[in-house]
Short mmCIF file of C-alpha atoms in Angstrom, two decimals:
data_model
loop_
_atom_site.label_atom_id
_atom_site.label_comp_id
_atom_site.label_asym_id
_atom_site.label_seq_id
_atom_site.Cartn_x
_atom_site.Cartn_y
_atom_site.Cartn_z
CA UNK M 28 -33.92 -10.60 44.91
CA UNK M 29 -31.33 -8.91 47.07
CA UNK M 30 -32.10 -5.46 48.33
CA UNK M 31 -30.42 -2.58 46.46
CA UNK M 32 -30.57 -0.28 49.47
CA UNK M 33 -27.09 -1.11 50.84
CA UNK M 34 -25.52 -0.54 47.39
CA UNK M 35 -27.39 2.73 46.91
CA UNK M 36 -26.34 3.86 50.36
CA UNK M 37 -22.70 3.13 49.58
CA UNK M 38 -22.89 4.96 46.25
CA UNK M 39 -24.53 7.97 47.89
CA UNK M 40 -21.82 8.04 50.51
CA UNK M 41 -19.13 7.94 47.81
CA UNK M 42 -20.82 10.71 45.84
CA UNK M 43 -21.08 12.84 48.97
CA UNK M 44 -17.40 12.38 49.78
CA UNK M 45 -16.34 13.12 46.22
CA UNK M 46 -18.74 16.04 46.00
CA UNK M 47 -17.61 17.54 49.28
CA UNK M 48 -14.02 17.00 48.23
CA UNK M 49 -14.66 18.86 44.97
CA UNK M 50 -16.33 21.74 46.82
CA UNK M 51 -13.46 21.85 49.27
CA UNK M 52 -10.93 21.86 46.40
CA UNK M 53 -12.84 24.63 44.64
CA UNK M 54 -12.72 26.78 47.74
CA UNK M 55 -9.11 26.10 48.62
CA UNK M 56 -7.11 26.58 45.40
CA UNK M 57 -4.58 29.25 46.32
CA UNK M 58 -1.77 29.90 43.86
CA UNK M 59 1.28 32.12 44.14
CA UNK M 60 2.33 34.00 41.01
CA UNK M 61 5.94 35.11 41.50
CA UNK M 62 7.07 37.62 38.87
CA UNK M 63 10.13 39.81 38.47
CA UNK M 64 8.86 43.04 36.89
CA UNK M 65 8.07 45.92 39.25
CA UNK M 66 6.50 47.99 36.48
CA UNK M 67 4.09 45.18 35.57
CA UNK M 68 2.52 44.70 39.02
CA UNK M 69 -0.56 46.80 38.33
CA UNK M 70 -1.09 45.28 34.88
CA UNK M 71 -0.90 41.76 36.29
CA UNK M 72 -3.24 42.78 39.13
CA UNK M 73 -5.88 43.75 36.59
CA UNK M 74 -5.44 40.51 34.66
CA UNK M 75 -5.61 38.48 37.87
CA UNK M 76 -8.82 40.26 38.84
CA UNK M 77 -10.32 39.35 35.47
CA UNK M 78 -9.16 35.74 35.77
CA UNK M 79 -10.60 35.34 39.26
CA UNK M 80 -13.98 36.64 38.09
CA UNK M 81 -13.99 33.99 35.38
CA UNK M 82 -12.63 31.35 37.77
CA UNK M 83 -13.97 32.11 41.25
CA UNK M 84 -12.64 28.80 42.59
CA UNK M 85 -9.02 29.90 42.01
CA UNK M 86 -7.26 32.66 43.94
CA UNK M 87 -4.02 34.08 42.57
CA UNK M 88 -1.65 35.99 44.83
CA UNK M 89 0.91 38.04 42.95
CA UNK M 90 4.34 38.27 44.56
CA UNK M 91 6.90 40.77 43.34
CA UNK M 92 10.06 41.48 45.31
CA UNK M 93 13.19 43.54 44.56
CA UNK M 94 16.10 41.47 43.23
CA UNK M 95 13.69 38.72 42.31
CA UNK M 96 16.30 36.34 40.91
CA UNK M 97 18.30 36.29 44.13
CA UNK M 98 15.15 35.78 46.18
CA UNK M 99 14.01 32.96 43.92
CA UNK M 100 17.37 31.19 44.17
CA UNK M 101 17.15 31.40 47.95
CA UNK M 102 13.65 29.95 47.91
CA UNK M 103 14.67 27.13 45.60
CA UNK M 104 17.43 26.19 48.03
CA UNK M 105 14.74 25.79 50.71
CA UNK M 106 12.44 23.92 48.31
CA UNK M 107 9.93 26.77 48.64
CA UNK M 108 8.96 27.01 44.99
CA UNK M 109 6.18 29.33 43.71
CA UNK M 110 3.34 27.67 41.81
CA UNK M 111 3.53 29.99 38.80
CA UNK M 112 6.45 32.18 37.77
CA UNK M 113 7.01 35.05 35.36
CA UNK M 114 10.76 35.33 34.86
CA UNK M 115 13.25 36.94 32.52
CA UNK M 116 14.41 34.70 29.68
CA UNK M 117 18.06 34.73 30.71
CA UNK M 118 20.94 32.60 32.00
CA UNK M 119 19.31 32.18 35.41
CA UNK M 120 16.15 30.79 33.83
CA UNK M 121 18.29 28.28 31.91
CA UNK M 122 20.08 27.17 35.07
CA UNK M 123 16.82 26.58 36.92
CA UNK M 124 15.39 24.72 33.93
CA UNK M 125 18.44 22.45 33.91
CA UNK M 126 17.90 21.81 37.62
CA UNK M 127 14.56 20.17 36.84
CA UNK M 128 12.40 22.67 38.74
CA UNK M 129 9.97 23.62 35.96
CA UNK M 130 7.14 21.77 34.30
CA UNK M 131 7.81 20.39 30.81
CA UNK M 132 5.47 22.09 28.33
CA UNK M 133 6.38 19.99 25.27
CA UNK M 134 2.85 18.58 24.99
CA UNK M 135 1.04 21.87 25.63
CA UNK M 136 -1.20 22.59 22.64
CA UNK M 137 -0.86 26.37 23.10
CA UNK M 138 2.88 26.30 22.33
CA UNK M 139 1.93 26.32 18.65
CA UNK M 140 0.60 29.86 19.15
CA UNK M 141 4.03 31.16 20.24
CA UNK M 142 6.50 32.67 17.77
CA UNK M 143 9.19 30.03 17.07
CA UNK M 144 12.12 32.47 17.39
CA UNK M 145 11.34 33.14 21.05
CA UNK M 146 10.90 29.44 21.87
CA UNK M 147 14.33 28.81 20.34
CA UNK M 148 15.87 31.61 22.39
CA UNK M 149 14.72 29.89 25.57
CA UNK M 150 15.82 26.45 24.40
CA UNK M 151 19.31 27.81 23.78
CA UNK M 152 19.56 28.70 27.46
CA UNK M 153 19.44 25.12 28.74
CA UNK M 154 20.35 21.58 27.77
CA UNK M 155 18.22 19.85 25.14
CA UNK M 156 15.33 21.15 23.07
CA UNK M 157 12.44 20.80 25.51
CA UNK M 158 10.21 23.67 26.58
CA UNK M 159 10.27 24.44 30.30
CA UNK M 160 8.47 27.73 29.95
CA UNK M 161 6.19 29.63 27.59
CA UNK M 162 7.43 32.93 26.10
CA UNK M 163 4.85 35.60 26.93
CA UNK M 164 6.36 38.95 26.01
CA UNK M 165 9.43 40.30 24.28
CA UNK M 166 11.23 43.59 24.65
CA UNK M 167 13.68 45.45 22.46
CA UNK M 168 16.75 47.64 22.83
CA UNK M 169 16.30 50.89 20.97
CA UNK M 170 17.49 54.42 20.48
CA UNK M 171 14.64 56.66 21.58
CA UNK M 172 14.68 60.02 19.85
CA UNK M 173 12.90 63.34 20.03
CA UNK M 174 11.23 63.73 16.62
CA UNK M 175 10.77 67.47 16.97
CA UNK M 176 14.44 68.03 17.76
CA UNK M 177 15.47 65.87 14.80
CA UNK M 178 13.17 67.91 12.56
CA UNK M 179 14.70 71.18 13.76
CA UNK M 180 18.10 70.10 12.44
CA UNK M 181 16.75 68.25 9.41
CA UNK M 182 18.02 64.90 10.70
CA UNK M 183 16.93 61.50 9.43
CA UNK M 184 17.05 58.22 11.31
CA UNK M 185 20.61 56.90 10.87
CA UNK M 186 20.83 53.47 9.26
CA UNK M 187 24.55 52.71 9.72
CA UNK M 188 27.12 53.17 12.47
CA UNK M 189 28.90 55.91 10.54
CA UNK M 190 25.62 57.76 10.00
CA UNK M 191 24.87 57.34 13.70
CA UNK M 192 28.13 59.00 14.73
CA UNK M 193 27.74 61.70 12.05
CA UNK M 194 24.26 62.46 13.44
CA UNK M 195 25.72 62.76 16.94
CA UNK M 196 28.47 65.10 15.68
CA UNK M 197 25.92 67.29 13.87
CA UNK M 198 23.86 67.63 17.05
CA UNK M 199 26.94 68.48 19.07
CA UNK M 200 28.12 71.05 16.53
CA UNK M 201 24.74 72.74 16.81
CA UNK M 202 25.00 73.05 20.59
CA UNK M 203 22.89 70.03 21.48
CA UNK M 204 23.51 66.89 23.54
CA UNK M 205 23.29 63.77 21.33
CA UNK M 206 22.82 61.13 24.08
CA UNK M 207 21.74 61.20 27.69
CA UNK M 208 23.79 58.38 29.22
CA UNK M 209 22.82 56.94 32.61
CA UNK M 210 25.90 54.88 33.42
CA UNK M 211 25.63 55.43 37.17
CA UNK M 212 23.27 52.44 36.96
CA UNK M 213 25.53 49.80 35.48
CA UNK M 214 22.65 47.77 34.06
CA UNK M 215 21.76 50.59 31.65
CA UNK M 216 25.13 50.13 29.94
CA UNK M 217 23.86 46.77 28.72
CA UNK M 218 21.40 48.45 26.34
CA UNK M 219 24.03 49.79 23.92
CA UNK M 220 26.35 46.89 24.74
CA UNK M 221 23.80 44.26 23.70
CA UNK M 222 22.93 46.12 20.52
CA UNK M 223 26.58 46.31 19.55
CA UNK M 224 27.55 42.80 20.65
CA UNK M 225 24.61 41.10 18.94
CA UNK M 226 25.58 42.64 15.62
CA UNK M 227 29.37 42.48 15.92
CA UNK M 228 30.31 39.34 17.86
CA UNK M 229 29.85 37.04 14.87
CA UNK M 230 27.90 33.81 14.55
CA UNK M 231 27.77 31.21 17.30
CA UNK M 232 29.96 33.19 19.66
CA UNK M 233 28.42 31.76 22.84
CA UNK M 234 28.58 28.14 21.65
CA UNK M 235 32.18 28.59 20.55
CA UNK M 236 33.12 30.39 23.78
CA UNK M 237 31.58 27.56 25.81
CA UNK M 238 33.71 25.13 23.80
CA UNK M 239 36.81 27.33 24.30
CA UNK M 240 37.03 27.79 20.53
CA UNK M 241 37.04 31.59 20.70
CA UNK M 242 37.46 34.44 23.19
CA UNK M 243 36.20 37.91 23.94
CA UNK M 244 39.67 39.15 23.02
CA UNK M 245 39.25 37.67 19.55
CA UNK M 246 35.68 38.76 18.87
CA UNK M 247 34.78 41.79 20.99
CA UNK M 248 37.39 44.39 20.06
CA UNK M 249 35.00 46.43 17.92
CA UNK M 250 32.20 46.10 20.48
CA UNK M 251 34.41 47.62 23.18
CA UNK M 252 35.73 50.39 20.92
CA UNK M 253 32.26 51.44 19.78
CA UNK M 254 30.65 51.54 23.21
CA UNK M 255 33.58 53.64 24.43
CA UNK M 256 33.03 56.01 21.49
CA UNK M 257 29.56 56.85 22.79
CA UNK M 258 31.13 58.67 25.74
CA UNK M 259 32.20 61.44 23.36
CA UNK M 260 28.58 62.37 22.76
CA UNK M 261 26.95 62.11 26.17
CA UNK M 262 26.18 64.84 28.68
CA UNK M 263 28.69 65.91 31.30
CA UNK M 264 29.27 63.28 34.03
CA UNK M 265 27.64 60.28 32.38
CA UNK M 266 28.46 58.24 35.52
CA UNK M 267 26.63 60.69 37.77
CA UNK M 268 23.10 59.98 36.57
CA UNK M 269 20.90 56.88 36.69
CA UNK M 270 17.93 55.47 34.84
CA UNK M 271 15.15 57.48 36.51
CA UNK M 272 17.09 60.74 36.11
CA UNK M 273 17.71 59.89 32.46
CA UNK M 274 14.04 59.30 31.79
CA UNK M 275 13.19 62.68 33.28
CA UNK M 276 16.03 64.51 31.52
CA UNK M 277 15.17 63.09 28.12
CA UNK M 278 11.48 63.84 28.67
CA UNK M 279 12.51 67.44 29.44
CA UNK M 280 14.35 67.72 26.12
CA UNK M 281 17.88 67.67 27.52
CA UNK M 282 19.14 65.37 24.75
CA UNK M 283 18.18 64.41 21.20
CA UNK M 284 18.55 60.66 21.77
CA UNK M 285 18.34 58.21 24.66
CA UNK M 286 19.71 54.68 24.28
CA UNK M 287 17.20 52.63 26.21
CA UNK M 288 14.75 49.78 25.89
CA UNK M 289 11.08 50.09 25.02
CA UNK M 290 10.31 49.77 28.74
CA UNK M 291 11.42 53.40 29.19
CA UNK M 292 8.72 54.77 26.87
CA UNK M 293 5.90 54.82 29.40
CA UNK M 294 7.91 56.55 32.16
CA UNK M 295 9.05 59.18 29.64
CA UNK M 296 5.52 59.81 28.44
CA UNK M 297 4.32 60.04 32.03
CA UNK M 298 6.94 62.72 32.66
CA UNK M 299 6.04 64.59 29.46
CA UNK M 300 2.89 63.46 27.64
CA UNK M 301 3.54 66.01 24.89
CA UNK M 302 6.95 64.74 23.79
CA UNK M 303 7.02 63.63 20.15
CA UNK M 304 8.80 60.34 20.69
CA UNK M 305 10.17 57.78 18.26
CA UNK M 306 12.38 54.70 18.40
CA UNK M 307 14.86 53.05 16.04
CA UNK M 308 17.30 50.15 16.25
CA UNK M 309 20.83 51.19 17.15
CA UNK M 310 22.76 50.90 13.85
CA UNK M 311 25.75 48.88 15.01
CA UNK M 312 27.19 48.04 11.59
CA UNK M 313 27.81 49.86 8.30
CA UNK M 314 25.64 47.61 6.15
CA UNK M 315 22.09 48.70 6.89
CA UNK M 316 20.66 45.46 5.50
CA UNK M 317 22.69 43.46 8.02
CA UNK M 318 21.71 45.42 11.12
CA UNK M 319 19.51 43.54 13.57
CA UNK M 320 17.19 44.66 16.35
CA UNK M 321 18.01 43.12 19.71
CA UNK M 322 14.88 41.55 21.13
CA UNK M 323 14.49 38.78 23.66
CA UNK M 324 12.02 37.09 25.96
CA UNK M 325 11.08 39.69 28.53
CA UNK M 326 8.74 37.39 30.45
CA UNK M 327 8.62 33.62 30.29
CA UNK M 328 5.71 31.96 32.08
CA UNK M 329 6.36 28.69 33.83
CA UNK M 330 5.04 26.39 36.56
CA UNK M 331 6.70 24.40 39.32
CA UNK M 332 6.59 20.76 38.31
CA UNK M 333 5.64 19.94 41.92
CA UNK M 334 2.82 22.42 42.40
CA UNK M 335 -0.16 20.98 44.25
CA UNK M 336 -2.53 22.44 41.65
CA UNK M 337 -1.06 21.93 38.16
CA UNK M 338 -4.41 22.18 36.34
CA UNK M 339 -5.33 25.48 37.99
CA UNK M 340 -1.83 26.88 37.41
CA UNK M 341 -1.92 25.95 33.74
CA UNK M 342 -5.38 27.46 33.44
CA UNK M 343 -3.91 30.83 34.49
CA UNK M 344 -1.14 30.60 31.91
CA UNK M 345 -3.61 29.73 29.15
CA UNK M 346 -5.69 32.72 30.24
CA UNK M 347 -2.72 35.08 29.94
CA UNK M 348 -1.95 33.73 26.45
CA UNK M 349 -5.42 34.51 25.10
CA UNK M 350 -5.06 37.16 22.42
CA UNK M 351 -7.20 39.76 24.17
CA UNK M 352 -5.19 39.40 27.39
CA UNK M 353 -1.82 39.29 25.64
CA UNK M 354 -2.83 42.44 23.74
CA UNK M 355 -3.90 44.18 26.95
CA UNK M 356 -0.56 43.43 28.56
CA UNK M 357 1.63 44.74 25.74
CA UNK M 358 -0.54 47.84 25.34
CA UNK M 359 -0.12 48.61 29.02
CA UNK M 360 3.59 47.77 29.20
CA UNK M 361 4.79 48.97 25.78
CA UNK M 362 6.37 45.61 25.00
CA UNK M 363 5.93 43.11 22.19
CA UNK M 364 4.03 39.86 22.32
CA UNK M 365 5.51 36.40 21.82
CA UNK M 366 2.01 35.23 20.92
CA UNK M 367 1.41 34.91 17.19
CA UNK M 368 -0.74 37.64 15.59
CA UNK M 369 -0.67 39.93 18.63
CA UNK M 370 0.96 43.17 17.50
CA UNK M 371 2.29 46.31 19.13
CA UNK M 372 0.62 49.15 17.19
CA UNK M 373 1.80 52.17 19.15
CA UNK M 374 3.11 54.83 16.71
CA UNK M 375 6.18 55.40 18.89
CA UNK M 376 7.66 52.08 17.79
CA UNK M 377 6.43 52.00 14.20
CA UNK M 378 10.01 52.14 12.88
CA UNK M 379 10.79 48.84 14.59
CA UNK M 380 8.05 46.96 12.77
CA UNK M 381 10.21 46.15 9.74
CA UNK M 382 12.63 44.19 11.92
CA UNK M 383 9.89 41.95 13.29
CA UNK M 384 8.32 41.47 9.86
CA UNK M 385 11.63 40.60 8.20
CA UNK M 386 12.90 38.46 11.07
CA UNK M 387 15.97 40.67 11.58
CA UNK M 388 15.95 39.91 15.29
CA UNK M 389 18.91 38.95 17.47
CA UNK M 390 18.73 37.74 21.09
CA UNK M 391 20.29 39.63 24.00
CA UNK M 392 23.89 38.43 24.22
CA UNK M 393 24.04 39.00 27.97
CA UNK M 394 21.21 36.51 28.50
CA UNK M 395 23.78 33.86 27.66
CA UNK M 396 26.64 35.16 29.81
CA UNK M 397 27.08 33.33 33.14
CA UNK M 398 25.38 35.52 35.73
CA UNK M 399 28.37 35.31 38.07
CA UNK M 400 30.49 37.32 35.60
CA UNK M 401 28.89 40.62 36.66
CA UNK M 402 29.36 41.97 33.14
CA UNK M 403 27.62 45.35 33.70
CA UNK M 404 30.11 46.21 36.45
CA UNK M 405 33.03 45.09 34.30
CA UNK M 406 31.91 47.32 31.42
CA UNK M 407 31.34 50.22 33.78
CA UNK M 408 34.92 49.85 35.05
CA UNK M 409 36.23 49.69 31.49
CA UNK M 410 34.39 52.87 30.53
CA UNK M 411 36.07 54.63 33.45
CA UNK M 412 39.55 53.43 32.47
CA UNK M 413 39.38 52.98 28.68
CA UNK M 414 41.88 50.12 28.31
CA UNK M 415 40.31 47.82 25.69
CA UNK M 416 42.87 45.01 25.86
CA UNK M 417 42.81 44.85 29.65
CA UNK M 418 39.01 44.82 29.63
CA UNK M 419 38.64 42.01 27.10
CA UNK M 420 41.22 39.94 28.96
CA UNK M 421 39.17 40.48 32.14
CA UNK M 422 36.00 39.30 30.41
CA UNK M 423 37.73 36.09 29.38
CA UNK M 424 39.24 35.48 32.80
CA UNK M 425 35.89 36.05 34.54
CA UNK M 426 34.14 33.75 32.06
CA UNK M 427 36.70 31.02 32.74
CA UNK M 428 36.48 31.52 36.49
CA UNK M 429 32.68 31.21 36.56
CA UNK M 430 32.58 28.26 34.17
CA UNK M 431 35.13 26.34 36.24
CA UNK M 432 33.02 26.49 39.41
#
């Protein structure tokens, strides 16, 4: 009988190599989590700390930088791709997905736990119907209002555009400021713009515009007229104040309403914890049953398809999608969850609940505009000059210019 010692020795050597390799792997998994939301850094830090306690073999380094999209594009050009990314669900995300940078999540079992509407919003941003990211959170454009000030004048939440303007007139006639507008920061103009455009542009505008079957001049006349109308009811020098100043001014009671997203709620409450704050959907149309709340994917989670540690990266995403962690995030950030059966229960946004329950949700139109158009700056220029026809013609010419590149 041949001796088994040589075979055993070989097997032991193999086990030692494999075992040492496993230990080495466990000690060396370092993942970069690149995410674009400054206000979420601390919340993600706490979730990362929890994840690392549960998974001591994996270290996550969060990386947030100003102008994250520009930085990410620069890194992609150098093939320096983060392992895990938390990005806005917008045109840039769609472009990167089309470039083949992200992992394909079509076979991920946890996709079934994501609300279908938000998956579809992301799919509409790129070619085909695959899933190159996982919707994590959603936000919403709203009109924030001071409940106590409304009560003083006996005002109800307006349900139609005409009621909205009548409410603003009533406030003005009683010596108040209806809206605090922060149009010094061009991006803040997109809050009312998106609410109006989503409800007024008509069906399939983006698809038809891409096919050159329609134009901004044909479909955006009312959008332009109504956003310009808001200037009549803002404070003096609406182009002299930015987002942070607006948060503080509204918290101090300097206006009855503040057209902003749900992301502004926490800064306002930090400035004035005693403010009696509410939120409603901007009523862009005169049929209340037709009005939709603009809500889109605030953060989409994705992974580089070439990461050295795909299993560890996916483990982090699955961790974030657990109900208790998804709930923690939206409670901290005052956003909404894309995960099924995870609800935002803060009383400030109770009046938005009906839109989510009834499915009266529309995506952010600007998420589908080519990023090179610089739409916020174009709208800002229009609001200075007030020429609707010239403005709409400019939108079309800029669209055509970017699409022809």
